[in-house]
């Protein structure tokens, strides 16, 4: 999109805003940056990702093809799906455009660029349109994490629940809330329709769409808590596997 004639280019950070507009991008940069560093480190470790029936979500699904060299962690075979899902997410896009690219740093805050805004219609940002495909992968990965959580209830063939099982249960619930509150999922469920009574099972689909719309209104919160909890789930299983933490068996 071309900049309208007569529009002034503000220098980077210039604004009339009096509120702490910089706080949100700063917090995001610290939290998302910290999570990315930890996740990369954990993926490189290639050990301590299993404890009893628990499997770290960073390593699930656990793929170990014969051609995989021993120095390469299996986490790198699967991390592209959740990473691509988060990086192309509508909320994360807004947040990291502001926090890392300063493009713009905030609403009504100067970005210090002369002109030539092209939105997400040119490379590389046109790749953000792959989000709907990453959604399909994310749903698949979520289903596998649910299976992992069910398997985390089986200890040597016996049913049992440990604290780690609960940690994994919370993880799949939060990831589910994040995944199914996705804007693309809402569109898929019915956001693209404007006449419910014209549809087969229109009433039921409308009810479902309203439920997803409720979740969608809280998408940002689900993005945050699910990201933090998936990291904590890996930390918990890793510490147990390293012998630094005792997993409590509840029954
Ligand atoms: S919009 Fe955030 S996951 Fe789809």
PDB file of C-alpha atoms and ligand atoms in Angstrom:
ATOM      1  CA  UNK A   1       0.000   0.000   0.000  1.00  0.00           C
ATOM      2  CA  UNK A   2       1.388   3.410  -0.883  1.00  0.00           C
ATOM      3  CA  UNK A   3       1.658   6.021   1.824  1.00  0.00           C
ATOM      4  CA  UNK A   4      -0.989   8.715   1.267  1.00  0.00           C
ATOM      5  CA  UNK A   5       0.367  11.952  -0.117  1.00  0.00           C
ATOM      6  CA  UNK A   6       1.294  14.510   2.508  1.00  0.00           C
ATOM      7  CA  UNK A   7       1.722  11.869   5.254  1.00  0.00           C
ATOM      8  CA  UNK A   8       4.665  12.742   7.480  1.00  0.00           C
ATOM      9  CA  UNK A   9       7.284  10.125   8.324  1.00  0.00           C
ATOM     10  CA  UNK A  10       7.883  10.155  12.066  1.00  0.00           C
ATOM     11  CA  UNK A  11      11.306   9.280  13.393  1.00  0.00           C
ATOM     12  CA  UNK A  12      11.623   5.995  15.248  1.00  0.00           C
ATOM     13  CA  UNK A  13       9.756   6.140  18.560  1.00  0.00           C
ATOM     14  CA  UNK A  14       8.307   9.625  18.015  1.00  0.00           C
ATOM     15  CA  UNK A  15       4.777   9.874  19.402  1.00  0.00           C
ATOM     16  CA  UNK A  16       2.330  12.081  21.277  1.00  0.00           C
ATOM     17  CA  UNK A  17       1.252   9.154  23.427  1.00  0.00           C
ATOM     18  CA  UNK A  18       1.718   9.701  27.144  1.00  0.00           C
ATOM     19  CA  UNK A  19       1.103   6.105  28.283  1.00  0.00           C
ATOM     20  CA  UNK A  20       3.772   3.377  28.673  1.00  0.00           C
ATOM     21  CA  UNK A  21       3.263   2.075  25.110  1.00  0.00           C
ATOM     22  CA  UNK A  22       6.773   0.569  25.160  1.00  0.00           C
ATOM     23  CA  UNK A  23       6.055  -1.735  28.105  1.00  0.00           C
ATOM     24  CA  UNK A  24       4.086  -4.377  26.216  1.00  0.00           C
ATOM     25  CA  UNK A  25       6.681  -4.829  23.404  1.00  0.00           C
ATOM     26  CA  UNK A  26       9.456  -4.886  26.009  1.00  0.00           C
ATOM     27  CA  UNK A  27       7.760  -7.596  28.081  1.00  0.00           C
ATOM     28  CA  UNK A  28       7.066  -9.596  24.942  1.00  0.00           C
ATOM     29  CA  UNK A  29      10.697  -9.324  23.806  1.00  0.00           C
ATOM     30  CA  UNK A  30      11.936 -10.558  27.199  1.00  0.00           C
ATOM     31  CA  UNK A  31       9.398 -13.400  27.536  1.00  0.00           C
ATOM     32  CA  UNK A  32       9.397 -14.631  23.934  1.00  0.00           C
ATOM     33  CA  UNK A  33      13.152 -14.124  23.593  1.00  0.00           C
ATOM     34  CA  UNK A  34      13.744 -16.056  26.834  1.00  0.00           C
ATOM     35  CA  UNK A  35      11.410 -18.858  25.773  1.00  0.00           C
ATOM     36  CA  UNK A  36      13.093 -19.121  22.346  1.00  0.00           C
ATOM     37  CA  UNK A  37      16.559 -19.355  23.916  1.00  0.00           C
ATOM     38  CA  UNK A  38      15.425 -22.005  26.406  1.00  0.00           C
ATOM     39  CA  UNK A  39      13.551 -24.042  23.744  1.00  0.00           C
ATOM     40  CA  UNK A  40      16.580 -24.005  21.419  1.00  0.00           C
ATOM     41  CA  UNK A  41      18.882 -25.075  24.266  1.00  0.00           C
ATOM     42  CA  UNK A  42      16.497 -27.851  25.365  1.00  0.00           C
ATOM     43  CA  UNK A  43      16.129 -29.114  21.787  1.00  0.00           C
ATOM     44  CA  UNK A  44      19.922 -29.301  21.387  1.00  0.00           C
ATOM     45  CA  UNK A  45      20.406 -31.345  24.559  1.00  0.00           C
ATOM     46  CA  UNK A  46      19.178 -34.618  23.014  1.00  0.00           C
ATOM     47  CA  UNK A  47      18.864 -36.131  26.513  1.00  0.00           C
ATOM     48  CA  UNK A  48      16.745 -35.926  29.662  1.00  0.00           C
ATOM     49  CA  UNK A  49      13.526 -35.587  27.651  1.00  0.00           C
ATOM     50  CA  UNK A  50      12.000 -38.748  29.096  1.00  0.00           C
ATOM     51  CA  UNK A  51      11.168 -39.759  32.635  1.00  0.00           C
ATOM     52  CA  UNK A  52       9.115 -42.919  33.185  1.00  0.00           C
ATOM     53  CA  UNK A  53       6.070 -42.555  30.921  1.00  0.00           C
ATOM     54  CA  UNK A  54       6.583 -38.794  30.576  1.00  0.00           C
ATOM     55  CA  UNK A  55       7.839 -37.323  27.320  1.00  0.00           C
ATOM     56  CA  UNK A  56       8.804 -33.672  26.920  1.00  0.00           C
ATOM     57  CA  UNK A  57       6.491 -31.820  24.494  1.00  0.00           C
ATOM     58  CA  UNK A  58       9.601 -30.442  22.767  1.00  0.00           C
ATOM     59  CA  UNK A  59      10.398 -34.001  21.617  1.00  0.00           C
ATOM     60  CA  UNK A  60       6.912 -35.189  20.695  1.00  0.00           C
ATOM     61  CA  UNK A  61       6.277 -37.005  18.426  1.00  0.00           C
ATOM     62  CA  UNK A  62       9.597 -38.739  19.075  1.00  0.00           C
ATOM     63  CA  UNK A  63      10.989 -39.580  15.634  1.00  0.00           C
ATOM     64  CA  UNK A  64      14.313 -41.360  15.358  1.00  0.00           C
ATOM     65  CA  UNK A  65      14.825 -42.486  11.757  1.00  0.00           C
ATOM     66  CA  UNK A  66      17.922 -44.565  11.039  1.00  0.00           C
ATOM     67  CA  UNK A  67      19.475 -41.843   8.910  1.00  0.00           C
ATOM     68  CA  UNK A  68      19.405 -39.364  11.794  1.00  0.00           C
ATOM     69  CA  UNK A  69      23.006 -38.645  12.837  1.00  0.00           C
ATOM     70  CA  UNK A  70      23.608 -39.121  16.593  1.00  0.00           C
ATOM     71  CA  UNK A  71      24.618 -35.476  17.049  1.00  0.00           C
ATOM     72  CA  UNK A  72      21.289 -34.233  15.696  1.00  0.00           C
ATOM     73  CA  UNK A  73      18.481 -34.066  18.223  1.00  0.00           C
ATOM     74  CA  UNK A  74      15.131 -35.577  17.099  1.00  0.00           C
ATOM     75  CA  UNK A  75      13.489 -32.425  18.466  1.00  0.00           C
ATOM     76  CA  UNK A  76      14.627 -30.593  15.344  1.00  0.00           C
ATOM     77  CA  UNK A  77      12.576 -32.933  13.157  1.00  0.00           C
ATOM     78  CA  UNK A  78       9.309 -31.792  14.699  1.00  0.00           C
ATOM     79  CA  UNK A  79       9.812 -28.323  16.155  1.00  0.00           C
ATOM     80  CA  UNK A  80       9.049 -26.681  12.795  1.00  0.00           C
ATOM     81  CA  UNK A  81       5.320 -27.365  13.203  1.00  0.00           C
ATOM     82  CA  UNK A  82       4.713 -25.625  16.574  1.00  0.00           C
ATOM     83  CA  UNK A  83       7.290 -22.956  15.742  1.00  0.00           C
ATOM     84  CA  UNK A  84       5.675 -22.180  12.377  1.00  0.00           C
ATOM     85  CA  UNK A  85       2.247 -22.137  14.023  1.00  0.00           C
ATOM     86  CA  UNK A  86       3.359 -19.581  16.619  1.00  0.00           C
ATOM     87  CA  UNK A  87       5.413 -17.445  14.237  1.00  0.00           C
ATOM     88  CA  UNK A  88       2.531 -17.113  11.762  1.00  0.00           C
ATOM     89  CA  UNK A  89      -0.113 -16.622  14.508  1.00  0.00           C
ATOM     90  CA  UNK A  90      -2.006 -13.339  14.149  1.00  0.00           C
ATOM     91  CA  UNK A  91      -1.326 -12.363  17.758  1.00  0.00           C
ATOM     92  CA  UNK A  92       2.385 -13.220  17.668  1.00  0.00           C
ATOM     93  CA  UNK A  93       2.790 -11.378  14.369  1.00  0.00           C
ATOM     94  CA  UNK A  94       1.515  -8.162  15.908  1.00  0.00           C
ATOM     95  CA  UNK A  95       3.645  -8.698  18.998  1.00  0.00           C
ATOM     96  CA  UNK A  96       6.966  -9.496  17.344  1.00  0.00           C
ATOM     97  CA  UNK A  97       6.568  -6.928  14.584  1.00  0.00           C
ATOM     98  CA  UNK A  98       6.441  -4.407  17.413  1.00  0.00           C
ATOM     99  CA  UNK A  99       8.947  -5.945  19.817  1.00  0.00           C
ATOM    100  CA  UNK A 100      11.680  -7.123  17.441  1.00  0.00           C
ATOM    101  CA  UNK A 101      11.155  -5.345  14.117  1.00  0.00           C
ATOM    102  CA  UNK A 102       9.859  -2.037  15.588  1.00  0.00           C
ATOM    103  CA  UNK A 103       7.582  -1.983  12.571  1.00  0.00           C
ATOM    104  CA  UNK A 104       5.891  -0.060  14.100  1.00  0.00           C
ATOM    105  CA  UNK A 105       6.930  -0.139  17.789  1.00  0.00           C
ATOM    106  CA  UNK A 106       3.311   0.680  18.746  1.00  0.00           C
ATOM    107  CA  UNK A 107       0.073   2.269  17.580  1.00  0.00           C
ATOM    108  CA  UNK A 108       0.657   5.914  16.603  1.00  0.00           C
ATOM    109  CA  UNK A 109       4.391   5.556  17.258  1.00  0.00           C
ATOM    110  CA  UNK A 110       6.907   6.474  14.566  1.00  0.00           C
ATOM    111  CA  UNK A 111       8.796   3.665  12.876  1.00  0.00           C
ATOM    112  CA  UNK A 112      11.360   5.841  11.126  1.00  0.00           C
ATOM    113  CA  UNK A 113      10.853   4.377   7.688  1.00  0.00           C
ATOM    114  CA  UNK A 114      10.310   6.578   4.655  1.00  0.00           C
ATOM    115  CA  UNK A 115       7.606   4.693   2.698  1.00  0.00           C
ATOM    116  CA  UNK A 116       6.884   1.515   0.746  1.00  0.00           C
ATOM    117  CA  UNK A 117       4.653  -0.352   3.179  1.00  0.00           C
ATOM    118  CA  UNK A 118       3.498  -3.492   1.417  1.00  0.00           C
ATOM    119  CA  UNK A 119       1.796  -5.316   4.247  1.00  0.00           C
ATOM    120  CA  UNK A 120       2.111  -9.087   3.969  1.00  0.00           C
ATOM    121  CA  UNK A 121       1.774  -9.218   0.183  1.00  0.00           C
ATOM    122  CA  UNK A 122       5.448  -9.594  -0.676  1.00  0.00           C
ATOM    123  CA  UNK A 123       8.258 -11.953   0.319  1.00  0.00           C
ATOM    124  CA  UNK A 124       9.065 -12.831   3.061  1.00  0.00           C
ATOM    125  CA  UNK A 125       5.906 -11.782   4.919  1.00  0.00           C
ATOM    126  CA  UNK A 126       3.615 -13.329   2.327  1.00  0.00           C
ATOM    127  CA  UNK A 127       4.646 -16.627   3.927  1.00  0.00           C
ATOM    128  CA  UNK A 128       2.463 -15.657   6.896  1.00  0.00           C
ATOM    129  CA  UNK A 129      -0.429 -16.896   4.752  1.00  0.00           C
ATOM    130  CA  UNK A 130       0.768 -20.430   5.476  1.00  0.00           C
ATOM    131  CA  UNK A 131      -0.842 -20.125   8.901  1.00  0.00           C
ATOM    132  CA  UNK A 132      -3.900 -22.217   7.986  1.00  0.00           C
ATOM    133  CA  UNK A 133      -1.588 -25.098   7.008  1.00  0.00           C
ATOM    134  CA  UNK A 134       0.365 -24.773  10.242  1.00  0.00           C
ATOM    135  CA  UNK A 135      -2.995 -24.929  12.022  1.00  0.00           C
ATOM    136  CA  UNK A 136      -3.592 -28.372  10.515  1.00  0.00           C
ATOM    137  CA  UNK A 137      -0.127 -29.500  11.689  1.00  0.00           C
ATOM    138  CA  UNK A 138      -0.700 -27.995  15.136  1.00  0.00           C
ATOM    139  CA  UNK A 139      -3.965 -29.914  15.550  1.00  0.00           C
ATOM    140  CA  UNK A 140      -2.132 -33.108  14.584  1.00  0.00           C
ATOM    141  CA  UNK A 141       0.679 -32.421  17.080  1.00  0.00           C
ATOM    142  CA  UNK A 142      -1.903 -31.560  19.751  1.00  0.00           C
ATOM    143  CA  UNK A 143      -3.578 -34.942  19.190  1.00  0.00           C
ATOM    144  CA  UNK A 144      -0.194 -36.654  19.656  1.00  0.00           C
ATOM    145  CA  UNK A 145       0.377 -34.711  22.900  1.00  0.00           C
ATOM    146  CA  UNK A 146      -3.032 -35.915  24.124  1.00  0.00           C
ATOM    147  CA  UNK A 147      -1.892 -39.482  23.381  1.00  0.00           C
ATOM    148  CA  UNK A 148       1.371 -38.829  25.290  1.00  0.00           C
ATOM    149  CA  UNK A 149      -0.664 -37.608  28.254  1.00  0.00           C
ATOM    150  CA  UNK A 150      -2.834 -40.726  28.236  1.00  0.00           C
ATOM    151  CA  UNK A 151       0.350 -42.829  28.115  1.00  0.00           C
ATOM    152  CA  UNK A 152       1.707 -40.814  31.050  1.00  0.00           C
ATOM    153  CA  UNK A 153      -0.978 -42.558  33.156  1.00  0.00           C
ATOM    154  CA  UNK A 154       0.556 -46.003  32.563  1.00  0.00           C
ATOM    155  CA  UNK A 155       3.446 -46.996  34.832  1.00  0.00           C
ATOM    156  CA  UNK A 156       4.874 -50.453  34.013  1.00  0.00           C
ATOM    157  CA  UNK A 157       1.494 -51.586  32.737  1.00  0.00           C
ATOM    158  CA  UNK A 158      -0.392 -50.213  35.764  1.00  0.00           C
ATOM    159  CA  UNK A 159      -2.616 -47.163  35.894  1.00  0.00           C
ATOM    160  CA  UNK A 160      -1.110 -44.353  37.931  1.00  0.00           C
ATOM    161  CA  UNK A 161      -1.028 -40.594  38.154  1.00  0.00           C
ATOM    162  CA  UNK A 162       2.055 -38.644  39.074  1.00  0.00           C
ATOM    163  CA  UNK A 163       2.532 -34.914  39.448  1.00  0.00           C
ATOM    164  CA  UNK A 164       4.128 -35.000  35.998  1.00  0.00           C
ATOM    165  CA  UNK A 165       0.911 -36.492  34.563  1.00  0.00           C
ATOM    166  CA  UNK A 166      -0.994 -33.478  35.901  1.00  0.00           C
ATOM    167  CA  UNK A 167       1.628 -31.116  34.464  1.00  0.00           C
ATOM    168  CA  UNK A 168       1.186 -32.786  31.061  1.00  0.00           C
ATOM    169  CA  UNK A 169      -2.628 -32.659  31.365  1.00  0.00           C
ATOM    170  CA  UNK A 170      -2.573 -28.924  32.026  1.00  0.00           C
ATOM    171  CA  UNK A 171      -0.206 -28.576  29.070  1.00  0.00           C
ATOM    172  CA  UNK A 172      -2.590 -30.223  26.584  1.00  0.00           C
ATOM    173  CA  UNK A 173      -5.551 -28.249  27.942  1.00  0.00           C
ATOM    174  CA  UNK A 174      -3.718 -24.937  27.531  1.00  0.00           C
ATOM    175  CA  UNK A 175      -2.333 -25.888  24.117  1.00  0.00           C
ATOM    176  CA  UNK A 176      -5.836 -26.960  23.088  1.00  0.00           C
ATOM    177  CA  UNK A 177      -7.275 -23.613  24.199  1.00  0.00           C
ATOM    178  CA  UNK A 178      -4.575 -21.796  22.236  1.00  0.00           C
ATOM    179  CA  UNK A 179      -4.980 -23.961  19.125  1.00  0.00           C
ATOM    180  CA  UNK A 180      -8.782 -23.936  19.007  1.00  0.00           C
ATOM    181  CA  UNK A 181      -9.035 -20.213  19.711  1.00  0.00           C
ATOM    182  CA  UNK A 182      -7.035 -19.580  16.511  1.00  0.00           C
ATOM    183  CA  UNK A 183      -8.503 -17.011  14.099  1.00  0.00           C
ATOM    184  CA  UNK A 184      -8.090 -19.441  11.191  1.00  0.00           C
ATOM    185  CA  UNK A 185      -9.929 -22.145  13.119  1.00  0.00           C
ATOM    186  CA  UNK A 186     -12.788 -19.720  13.830  1.00  0.00           C
ATOM    187  CA  UNK A 187     -12.948 -18.940  10.120  1.00  0.00           C
ATOM    188  CA  UNK A 188     -12.986 -22.642   9.332  1.00  0.00           C
ATOM    189  CA  UNK A 189     -15.741 -23.361  11.856  1.00  0.00           C
ATOM    190  CA  UNK A 190     -18.035 -20.757  10.385  1.00  0.00           C
ATOM    191  CA  UNK A 191     -16.514 -17.307  10.355  1.00  0.00           C
ATOM    192  CA  UNK A 192     -16.694 -17.367   6.563  1.00  0.00           C
ATOM    193  CA  UNK A 193     -20.514 -17.799   6.552  1.00  0.00           C
ATOM    194  CA  UNK A 194     -23.055 -15.011   6.815  1.00  0.00           C
ATOM    195  CA  UNK A 195     -26.274 -17.051   6.725  1.00  0.00           C
ATOM    196  CA  UNK A 196     -26.520 -19.752   9.393  1.00  0.00           C
ATOM    197  CA  UNK A 197     -30.094 -20.736   8.622  1.00  0.00           C
ATOM    198  CA  UNK A 198     -29.029 -21.528   5.022  1.00  0.00           C
ATOM    199  CA  UNK A 199     -26.558 -24.171   6.232  1.00  0.00           C
ATOM    200  CA  UNK A 200     -27.007 -27.849   7.024  1.00  0.00           C
ATOM    201  CA  UNK A 201     -26.921 -28.169  10.824  1.00  0.00           C
ATOM    202  CA  UNK A 202     -26.801 -24.361  10.873  1.00  0.00           C
ATOM    203  CA  UNK A 203     -28.060 -24.083  14.474  1.00  0.00           C
ATOM    204  CA  UNK A 204     -25.466 -26.486  15.832  1.00  0.00           C
ATOM    205  CA  UNK A 205     -22.693 -24.905  13.787  1.00  0.00           C
ATOM    206  CA  UNK A 206     -23.685 -21.479  14.999  1.00  0.00           C
ATOM    207  CA  UNK A 207     -23.472 -22.692  18.612  1.00  0.00           C
ATOM    208  CA  UNK A 208     -20.043 -24.153  17.920  1.00  0.00           C
ATOM    209  CA  UNK A 209     -18.910 -20.954  16.215  1.00  0.00           C
ATOM    210  CA  UNK A 210     -20.071 -18.894  19.193  1.00  0.00           C
ATOM    211  CA  UNK A 211     -18.045 -21.121  21.501  1.00  0.00           C
ATOM    212  CA  UNK A 212     -14.948 -20.757  19.325  1.00  0.00           C
ATOM    213  CA  UNK A 213     -15.577 -16.998  19.128  1.00  0.00           C
ATOM    214  CA  UNK A 214     -15.571 -16.860  22.936  1.00  0.00           C
ATOM    215  CA  UNK A 215     -12.224 -18.658  22.971  1.00  0.00           C
ATOM    216  CA  UNK A 216     -10.966 -16.439  20.166  1.00  0.00           C
ATOM    217  CA  UNK A 217     -11.575 -13.331  22.280  1.00  0.00           C
ATOM    218  CA  UNK A 218      -9.035 -14.725  24.767  1.00  0.00           C
ATOM    219  CA  UNK A 219      -6.496 -15.903  22.203  1.00  0.00           C
ATOM    220  CA  UNK A 220      -3.694 -13.633  23.401  1.00  0.00           C
ATOM    221  CA  UNK A 221      -4.000 -14.884  26.987  1.00  0.00           C
ATOM    222  CA  UNK A 222      -3.993 -18.513  25.794  1.00  0.00           C
ATOM    223  CA  UNK A 223      -0.925 -17.768  23.656  1.00  0.00           C
ATOM    224  CA  UNK A 224       0.970 -16.570  26.720  1.00  0.00           C
ATOM    225  CA  UNK A 225      -0.022 -19.203  29.260  1.00  0.00           C
ATOM    226  CA  UNK A 226       0.354 -22.100  26.826  1.00  0.00           C
ATOM    227  CA  UNK A 227       3.837 -20.913  25.817  1.00  0.00           C
ATOM    228  CA  UNK A 228       4.967 -20.577  29.421  1.00  0.00           C
ATOM    229  CA  UNK A 229       3.447 -23.908  30.450  1.00  0.00           C
ATOM    230  CA  UNK A 230       4.931 -25.899  27.572  1.00  0.00           C
ATOM    231  CA  UNK A 231       8.348 -24.633  28.695  1.00  0.00           C
ATOM    232  CA  UNK A 232       7.606 -25.535  32.332  1.00  0.00           C
ATOM    233  CA  UNK A 233       6.491 -29.029  31.259  1.00  0.00           C
ATOM    234  CA  UNK A 234       9.877 -29.601  29.630  1.00  0.00           C
ATOM    235  CA  UNK A 235      11.642 -28.184  32.705  1.00  0.00           C
ATOM    236  CA  UNK A 236       9.696 -30.508  35.030  1.00  0.00           C
ATOM    237  CA  UNK A 237      10.390 -33.676  33.012  1.00  0.00           C
ATOM    238  CA  UNK A 238      14.027 -32.652  32.475  1.00  0.00           C
ATOM    239  CA  UNK A 239      14.658 -32.067  36.185  1.00  0.00           C
ATOM    240  CA  UNK A 240      13.041 -35.416  37.057  1.00  0.00           C
ATOM    241  CA  UNK A 241      15.133 -37.199  34.400  1.00  0.00           C
ATOM    242  CA  UNK A 242      18.297 -35.537  35.726  1.00  0.00           C
ATOM    243  CA  UNK A 243      17.471 -36.709  39.245  1.00  0.00           C
ATOM    244  CA  UNK A 244      17.216 -33.138  40.514  1.00  0.00           C
ATOM    245  CA  UNK A 245      13.489 -33.368  41.256  1.00  0.00           C
ATOM    246  CA  UNK A 246      11.423 -36.130  42.819  1.00  0.00           C
ATOM    247  CA  UNK A 247       8.193 -36.817  40.911  1.00  0.00           C
ATOM    248  CA  UNK A 248       5.356 -37.292  43.402  1.00  0.00           C
ATOM    249  CA  UNK A 249       3.177 -40.301  42.680  1.00  0.00           C
ATOM    250  CA  UNK A 250      -0.378 -39.305  43.593  1.00  0.00           C
ATOM    251  CA  UNK A 251      -1.864 -42.797  43.137  1.00  0.00           C
TER     252      UNK A 251
HETATM  253  S1  LIG B   1      -4.231 -16.788  14.991  1.00  0.00           S
HETATM  254 FE1  LIG B   1      -2.983 -17.360  16.657  1.00  0.00          FE
HETATM  255  S2  LIG B   1      -2.784 -19.487  16.379  1.00  0.00           S
HETATM  256 FE2  LIG B   1      -4.001 -18.892  14.659  1.00  0.00          FE
END
